[in-house]
Amino acid sequence: MPIQLTRPIYWNVEFSGIDFLIMGIGLLLLAAIVYGLYHRFQMWRVIGQADIRWDHPWERIKGVVRSVFGQRRMIEHIYAGQMHTLILVGFILLFIGTTLVAIERDIGQGVLGHQPTWFFHGTFYIVFSFILDAAGVMVIVGCLMALYRRFVEKPGYLYGITGFGKWTVLLLVVCLSGFVVEGARISHSAFVIDSGTVREADPVLEKWASPVGYTISKMISSAPGRELSFHWMAWWGHALLSFFIIGAFGYSILRHPFTGLMGIFFKRPGSTGTLAPIPNLEEAESFGVTTVDQFSWKTLFDSDTCVSCGRCEIHCPASQTGKPLSPKRIMQSIRKVWQPAAEQTLQGQQISEYPMLVGNSITEDELWSCTTCGACMRQCPLQIEHIPAIVDLRRALVMMESRFPSEAR
């Protein structure tokens, strides 16, 4: 068998029980993400009214697939679309790569007993390593574009949620540290399978398999004798930072890829401009919405899913002609009211009375400025339903309080 390039998994950091440690941490992180999302779901449900949004599941799943792989709404804005696509595709590739490494180690070498490797060698390893280098570069470029846009370009519609910059920097650091780990390993040696055993070889063999790591290795090799300790510290630093970011997915703005997919699945089927009829019109004792607890859970979910990208605002004809309406601000105002109320309710505290939305968080002028044209909903990449929330608030004004826009008086 010819000599084949490979990489020992856990090289320089392996100890007895490392597989169980990493697997245990992975399961704990998965449980943390699930719990975080479940807790958030409980917050939406404990305040919001019931609303069935899981009928016609196959149609909903097809809608999610079209949105994820089409990315039509995202790429309509070229710079933001390129930025998000680089980060999204890069992380998907890195996730697949990490999964394949786990399969090689835990199943191939652990369960099936393939030694020294199962498939992690030769052409597969070279292509695999090159693709992951490219994926890391994609994420780094996407993060740099995001930071430039938010802190240098500073478009006026990017306001409303803090924390994006912090998490973008952390994602950038974790990708850069991954390349440092790779470079430290290559600076010590490449590894090949020769006559059924793994041995060290000339680092130049990694030149095409890991071009970024190889380039970094040339910088690290200027300090010979320290690459092992440097690699050990870099590996654990990269691992701990990765664990922290993964664990934060269920508790921070990083959850928006998950909630975004859920929002697309739960959106109301049919045309964007179709308004939901008033249920039980003949027997209803109240109409519309005056307080957050009268909204459906889906409206509260939408307000929580909003990442304040501002697309609804820059495409809203009312907003662009100087009217006081911003669909984004409407959702933000709803979120600011229901979130503390939901936390109090889940903690067992009774809320005697919810504050009125119109007149406190939202003005009448904002509501009456909306023409229900649907531009906000057509442009929102997370397919948030702004108009139903606005219409519910207007219905209460008209049907419960006889308050009309000045043009209708």
Coordinates of C-alpha atoms in Angstrom, one line a residue:
M1 CA 0.0 0.0 0.0
P2 CA 1.4 3.4 -0.9
I3 CA 2.1 6.0 1.8
Q4 CA -1.1 7.9 2.6
L5 CA -1.4 11.3 4.3
T6 CA -3.5 11.3 7.5
R7 CA -3.9 13.1 10.9
P8 CA -4.0 11.4 14.3
I9 CA -7.2 12.6 16.0
Y10 CA -6.4 14.1 19.4
W11 CA -2.7 14.2 18.6
N12 CA -0.7 15.8 21.4
V13 CA -3.8 16.1 23.7
E14 CA -4.9 12.5 24.0
F15 CA -5.3 10.9 27.4
S16 CA -7.2 7.9 28.8
G17 CA -10.8 8.9 28.8
I18 CA -10.7 11.8 26.4
D19 CA -13.3 10.2 24.2
F20 CA -15.8 9.9 27.1
L21 CA -15.0 13.5 28.2
I22 CA -15.7 15.0 24.8
M23 CA -18.7 12.8 24.3
G24 CA -20.1 13.8 27.7
I25 CA -19.5 17.5 27.0
G26 CA -21.2 17.1 23.7
L27 CA -24.3 15.5 25.2
L28 CA -24.4 18.2 27.9
L29 CA -24.2 20.9 25.3
L30 CA -27.0 19.3 23.3
A31 CA -29.2 19.0 26.4
A32 CA -28.4 22.7 27.2
I33 CA -29.5 23.8 23.7
V34 CA -32.7 21.7 23.8
Y35 CA -33.5 23.1 27.3
G36 CA -32.8 26.7 26.3
L37 CA -35.1 26.4 23.3
Y38 CA -37.8 24.6 25.3
H39 CA -37.7 27.3 28.0
R40 CA -38.1 29.9 25.3
F41 CA -41.0 28.0 23.8
Q42 CA -42.6 27.9 27.3
M43 CA -42.2 31.7 27.5
W44 CA -44.2 32.2 24.3
R45 CA -46.9 29.7 25.3
V46 CA -47.4 30.9 28.9
I47 CA -48.4 34.4 27.7
G48 CA -49.7 33.9 24.2
Q49 CA -53.1 32.5 23.1
A50 CA -53.4 29.1 21.5
D51 CA -52.8 29.0 17.7
I52 CA -52.5 25.8 15.7
R53 CA -49.5 26.2 13.4
W54 CA -48.5 22.6 12.7
D55 CA -51.2 21.5 10.4
H56 CA -50.2 20.5 6.8
P57 CA -46.7 19.5 8.0
W58 CA -45.4 18.4 4.6
E59 CA -46.3 21.7 3.0
R60 CA -44.6 23.5 5.9
I61 CA -41.5 21.3 5.6
K62 CA -41.2 22.0 1.9
G63 CA -41.4 25.7 2.7
V64 CA -38.5 25.5 5.1
V65 CA -36.4 23.5 2.5
R66 CA -37.2 26.1 -0.2
S67 CA -36.2 29.0 2.1
V68 CA -33.0 27.3 3.4
F69 CA -31.6 26.2 0.1
G70 CA -33.0 28.9 -2.0
Q71 CA -32.0 31.8 0.2
R72 CA -33.9 34.1 -2.2
R73 CA -34.8 36.7 0.3
M74 CA -31.3 36.8 1.8
I75 CA -29.4 37.3 -1.5
E76 CA -31.7 40.1 -2.7
H77 CA -29.4 42.3 -0.6
I78 CA -26.0 41.5 -2.2
Y79 CA -23.6 42.5 0.6
A80 CA -25.7 41.1 3.5
G81 CA -26.6 38.1 1.4
Q82 CA -22.9 37.3 0.6
M83 CA -22.0 37.8 4.3
H84 CA -24.7 35.5 5.6
T85 CA -24.1 32.9 2.9
L86 CA -20.4 32.7 3.7
I87 CA -21.0 32.2 7.4
L88 CA -23.9 29.8 6.9
V89 CA -22.3 27.6 4.3
G90 CA -18.9 27.7 6.2
F91 CA -20.5 26.6 9.4
I92 CA -22.5 23.8 7.8
L93 CA -19.3 22.5 6.2
L94 CA -17.4 22.7 9.5
F95 CA -20.3 20.9 11.3
I96 CA -20.2 18.1 8.7
G97 CA -16.5 17.9 9.1
T98 CA -16.6 17.7 12.8
T99 CA -19.3 15.0 12.6
L100 CA -17.1 13.0 10.2
V101 CA -14.2 13.2 12.6
A102 CA -16.4 11.9 15.4
I103 CA -17.6 9.0 13.2
E104 CA -14.0 8.1 12.3
R105 CA -12.9 8.2 15.9
D106 CA -15.9 6.8 17.8
I107 CA -17.4 4.4 15.3
G108 CA -14.6 3.5 12.8
Q109 CA -11.7 3.2 15.2
G110 CA -13.7 2.7 18.5
V111 CA -16.6 0.4 17.6
L112 CA -15.4 -1.3 14.4
G113 CA -11.8 -1.4 15.4
H114 CA -10.3 -0.1 12.2
Q115 CA -6.6 0.8 12.9
P116 CA -4.8 3.1 12.3
T117 CA -7.8 4.7 10.5
W118 CA -11.1 3.8 8.9
F119 CA -11.5 6.4 6.1
F120 CA -9.5 9.3 7.4
H121 CA -6.5 9.0 5.1
G122 CA -5.3 9.4 1.5
T123 CA -7.5 11.2 -1.0
F124 CA -10.4 11.5 1.4
Y125 CA -8.2 13.2 4.0
I126 CA -6.7 15.6 1.5
V127 CA -10.1 16.7 0.0
F128 CA -11.6 16.8 3.5
S129 CA -8.9 18.9 5.0
F130 CA -8.9 21.3 2.0
I131 CA -12.7 21.8 2.2
L132 CA -12.5 22.5 5.9
D133 CA -9.7 25.1 5.3
A134 CA -11.9 26.7 2.7
A135 CA -14.9 26.6 5.1
G136 CA -12.9 28.3 7.9
V137 CA -11.9 31.0 5.5
M138 CA -15.5 31.5 4.4
V139 CA -16.6 32.0 8.1
I140 CA -13.7 34.4 8.8
V141 CA -14.5 36.5 5.7
G142 CA -18.2 36.5 6.5
C143 CA -17.5 37.6 10.1
L144 CA -15.2 40.4 9.0
M145 CA -17.8 41.6 6.5
A146 CA -20.4 41.6 9.3
L147 CA -18.1 43.6 11.7
Y148 CA -17.3 46.1 8.9
R149 CA -21.0 46.6 8.1
R150 CA -22.0 47.0 11.8
F151 CA -19.1 49.1 13.1
V152 CA -17.7 50.9 10.0
E153 CA -20.5 51.3 7.5
K154 CA -23.2 51.6 10.2
P155 CA -26.4 51.7 8.2
G156 CA -29.1 53.5 10.1
Y157 CA -31.5 50.6 10.1
L158 CA -29.2 48.3 12.1
Y159 CA -30.5 49.1 15.6
G160 CA -32.5 47.3 18.2
I161 CA -30.5 44.3 19.4
T162 CA -27.2 44.4 21.2
G163 CA -24.7 41.5 21.3
F164 CA -24.2 40.8 17.6
G165 CA -20.8 42.3 17.6
K166 CA -19.7 40.3 20.6
W167 CA -20.8 37.0 19.2
T168 CA -19.4 37.8 15.7
V169 CA -16.0 38.5 17.3
L170 CA -16.2 35.2 19.2
L171 CA -17.0 33.3 16.1
L172 CA -14.1 35.0 14.3
V173 CA -11.7 34.1 17.2
V174 CA -12.8 30.4 17.3
C175 CA -12.2 30.0 13.5
L176 CA -8.8 31.8 13.7
S177 CA -7.8 29.6 16.7
G178 CA -8.7 26.5 14.7
F179 CA -6.2 27.5 12.1
V180 CA -3.6 28.2 14.8
V181 CA -4.2 24.7 16.1
E182 CA -3.8 23.2 12.6
G183 CA -0.6 25.3 12.0
A184 CA 0.9 24.2 15.3
R185 CA 0.4 20.6 14.5
I186 CA 1.8 20.9 11.0
S187 CA 4.8 22.9 12.3
H188 CA 5.8 19.8 14.2
S189 CA 5.1 17.3 11.5
A190 CA 2.8 15.9 8.9
F191 CA 1.6 12.3 9.4
V192 CA 1.4 9.4 7.0
I193 CA 0.3 5.8 7.1
D194 CA 3.3 3.7 6.1
S195 CA 3.0 -0.2 6.2
G196 CA 0.0 0.0 8.4
T197 CA 1.4 2.4 11.0
V198 CA 1.3 6.1 11.4
R199 CA 4.6 7.9 11.4
E200 CA 5.8 11.5 11.1
A201 CA 6.7 13.0 7.8
D202 CA 7.8 16.2 6.1
P203 CA 5.2 19.0 6.9
V204 CA 5.4 20.1 3.2
L205 CA 3.0 17.1 2.5
E206 CA 0.2 19.2 4.1
K207 CA 0.8 22.1 1.7
W208 CA -2.2 21.3 -0.5
A209 CA -4.3 19.5 2.0
S210 CA -4.2 22.3 4.5
P211 CA -3.0 25.4 2.7
V212 CA -4.0 27.9 5.5
G213 CA -2.7 25.7 8.3
Y214 CA 0.6 25.1 6.4
T215 CA 1.1 28.9 5.9
I216 CA 0.6 29.5 9.6
S217 CA 2.9 26.6 10.4
K218 CA 5.7 28.5 8.7
M219 CA 5.3 31.3 11.2
I220 CA 5.1 28.9 14.2
S221 CA 8.2 26.9 13.1
S222 CA 10.3 30.0 13.8
A223 CA 10.2 29.0 17.5
P224 CA 11.4 25.4 17.4
G225 CA 10.9 23.2 20.5
R226 CA 7.8 25.0 21.7
E227 CA 5.3 23.8 19.1
L228 CA 4.0 20.9 21.3
S229 CA 3.2 23.0 24.3
F230 CA 1.8 25.8 22.1
H231 CA -0.4 23.3 20.2
W232 CA -1.7 21.9 23.5
M233 CA -2.7 25.3 24.8
A234 CA -4.2 26.3 21.5
W235 CA -6.2 23.1 21.1
W236 CA -7.8 23.4 24.6
G237 CA -8.4 27.1 24.1
H238 CA -10.1 26.5 20.8
A239 CA -12.1 23.6 22.3
L240 CA -13.3 25.5 25.4
L241 CA -14.3 28.5 23.3
S242 CA -16.1 26.3 20.9
F243 CA -18.0 24.6 23.8
F244 CA -19.0 28.0 25.2
I245 CA -20.4 29.2 21.8
I246 CA -22.3 26.0 21.2
G247 CA -23.7 26.1 24.7
A248 CA -24.9 29.7 24.2
F249 CA -27.0 28.8 21.1
G250 CA -30.1 28.2 23.2
Y251 CA -29.7 31.4 25.3
S252 CA -28.6 34.2 23.1
I253 CA -29.1 35.8 19.7
L254 CA -27.2 32.8 18.3
R255 CA -30.4 30.9 18.5
H256 CA -31.9 32.8 15.5
P257 CA -30.9 30.0 13.0
F258 CA -33.1 27.6 15.0
T259 CA -36.0 30.0 15.7
G260 CA -35.7 31.3 12.1
L261 CA -36.4 27.8 10.7
M262 CA -39.2 27.3 13.3
G263 CA -40.7 30.6 12.2
I264 CA -40.7 29.6 8.6
F265 CA -42.4 26.3 9.5
F266 CA -45.0 28.0 11.7
K267 CA -45.9 30.8 9.3
R268 CA -49.5 31.1 8.2
P269 CA -50.0 29.4 4.8
G270 CA -51.4 31.4 1.9
S271 CA -50.9 34.8 0.5
T272 CA -48.9 37.4 2.4
G273 CA -51.8 39.9 2.2
T274 CA -54.5 37.5 3.5
L275 CA -55.8 38.5 6.9
A276 CA -57.1 36.0 9.4
P277 CA -60.8 36.2 10.0
I278 CA -62.1 37.0 13.5
P279 CA -62.9 33.7 15.2
N280 CA -66.4 33.3 16.6
L281 CA -67.5 36.7 15.4
E282 CA -71.1 36.3 16.5
E283 CA -70.2 35.2 20.1
A284 CA -67.0 37.2 20.7
E285 CA -67.1 39.6 23.6
S286 CA -63.9 41.4 22.6
F287 CA -62.1 42.0 19.4
G288 CA -58.5 42.6 18.5
V289 CA -55.6 43.0 20.9
T290 CA -55.0 45.6 23.6
T291 CA -52.5 43.7 25.8
V292 CA -49.7 41.2 25.0
D293 CA -51.5 38.3 26.6
Q294 CA -54.2 38.6 23.9
F295 CA -51.8 38.0 21.1
S296 CA -51.3 34.4 19.8
W297 CA -48.1 32.7 20.9
K298 CA -46.9 32.9 17.2
T299 CA -47.0 36.7 17.4
L300 CA -44.9 36.7 20.5
F301 CA -42.6 34.1 18.9
D302 CA -42.2 36.4 15.8
S303 CA -41.3 39.4 18.0
D304 CA -38.6 37.2 19.7
T305 CA -37.3 35.8 16.4
C306 CA -36.7 39.3 15.0
V307 CA -33.0 40.1 14.7
S308 CA -33.5 43.7 13.9
C309 CA -31.9 43.5 10.4
G310 CA -34.1 46.4 9.3
R311 CA -35.2 45.1 5.9
C312 CA -38.9 45.5 6.8
E313 CA -38.2 49.2 7.6
I314 CA -36.2 50.1 4.5
H315 CA -38.9 48.5 2.3
C316 CA -41.9 49.9 4.1
P317 CA -43.4 52.7 2.0
A318 CA -44.8 54.4 5.1
S319 CA -41.4 54.4 6.8
Q320 CA -39.6 55.6 3.7
T321 CA -42.0 58.5 3.2
G322 CA -41.5 59.9 6.7
K323 CA -44.5 58.2 8.5
P324 CA -43.9 57.1 12.1
L325 CA -44.3 53.4 11.3
S326 CA -41.4 50.9 11.5
P327 CA -42.6 47.3 11.4
K328 CA -39.4 46.4 13.3
R329 CA -40.1 48.8 16.1
I330 CA -43.6 47.3 16.5
M331 CA -42.2 43.9 17.0
Q332 CA -39.5 45.2 19.4
S333 CA -42.2 47.0 21.4
I334 CA -44.2 43.9 21.8
R335 CA -41.1 41.9 22.8
K336 CA -40.1 44.4 25.5
V337 CA -43.5 44.0 27.2
W338 CA -44.1 40.2 27.1
Q339 CA -40.5 39.0 27.9
P340 CA -40.4 40.2 31.5
A341 CA -44.1 39.1 32.0
A342 CA -43.3 35.6 30.8
E343 CA -40.3 35.3 33.1
Q344 CA -42.4 36.4 36.0
T345 CA -45.2 33.9 35.1
L346 CA -42.8 31.0 34.8
Q347 CA -41.4 31.8 38.2
G348 CA -44.9 31.5 39.7
Q349 CA -45.7 35.2 40.1
Q350 CA -49.2 36.4 39.3
I351 CA -49.6 39.3 36.9
S352 CA -52.8 41.1 37.9
E353 CA -52.9 43.4 34.9
Y354 CA -51.0 43.8 31.7
P355 CA -50.2 47.3 30.4
M356 CA -52.1 48.6 27.4
L357 CA -49.9 48.5 24.3
V358 CA -51.4 51.4 22.4
G359 CA -50.6 54.6 24.1
N360 CA -47.6 53.1 26.1
S361 CA -45.4 51.1 23.9
I362 CA -47.0 51.7 20.5
T363 CA -48.7 54.9 19.2
E364 CA -51.9 55.1 17.2
D365 CA -50.1 57.0 14.5
E366 CA -47.7 54.1 14.0
L367 CA -50.6 51.7 13.5
W368 CA -52.7 53.9 11.2
S369 CA -49.6 54.6 9.0
C370 CA -49.6 50.9 7.9
T371 CA -51.2 50.3 4.5
T372 CA -51.0 46.5 4.9
C373 CA -49.2 46.3 1.6
G374 CA -47.1 43.4 2.8
A375 CA -43.7 44.7 1.8
C376 CA -42.4 44.0 5.3
M377 CA -43.5 40.4 5.3
R378 CA -42.2 39.8 1.7
Q379 CA -38.8 41.1 2.6
C380 CA -38.2 39.6 6.0
P381 CA -35.7 36.7 5.7
L382 CA -37.2 35.0 8.8
Q383 CA -40.8 35.5 7.3
I384 CA -42.1 37.3 10.4
E385 CA -45.8 38.2 10.3
H386 CA -45.9 41.9 11.1
I387 CA -49.3 42.8 9.5
P388 CA -51.5 40.4 11.6
A389 CA -50.1 42.0 14.8
I390 CA -50.8 45.5 13.5
V391 CA -54.3 44.6 12.3
D392 CA -55.1 42.9 15.7
L393 CA -54.1 46.2 17.5
R394 CA -56.2 48.3 15.0
R395 CA -59.2 46.0 15.4
A396 CA -59.3 46.7 19.1
L397 CA -59.1 50.4 18.5
V398 CA -62.0 50.4 16.1
M399 CA -64.3 47.7 17.4
M400 CA -63.7 48.1 21.1
E401 CA -63.0 51.8 21.5
S402 CA -64.4 53.4 18.3
R403 CA -61.1 55.1 17.7
F404 CA -60.5 55.7 14.0
P405 CA -57.7 57.3 12.0
S406 CA -58.3 61.0 11.4
E407 CA -58.9 60.5 7.7
A408 CA -61.9 58.3 8.5
R409 CA -63.6 60.7 10.9

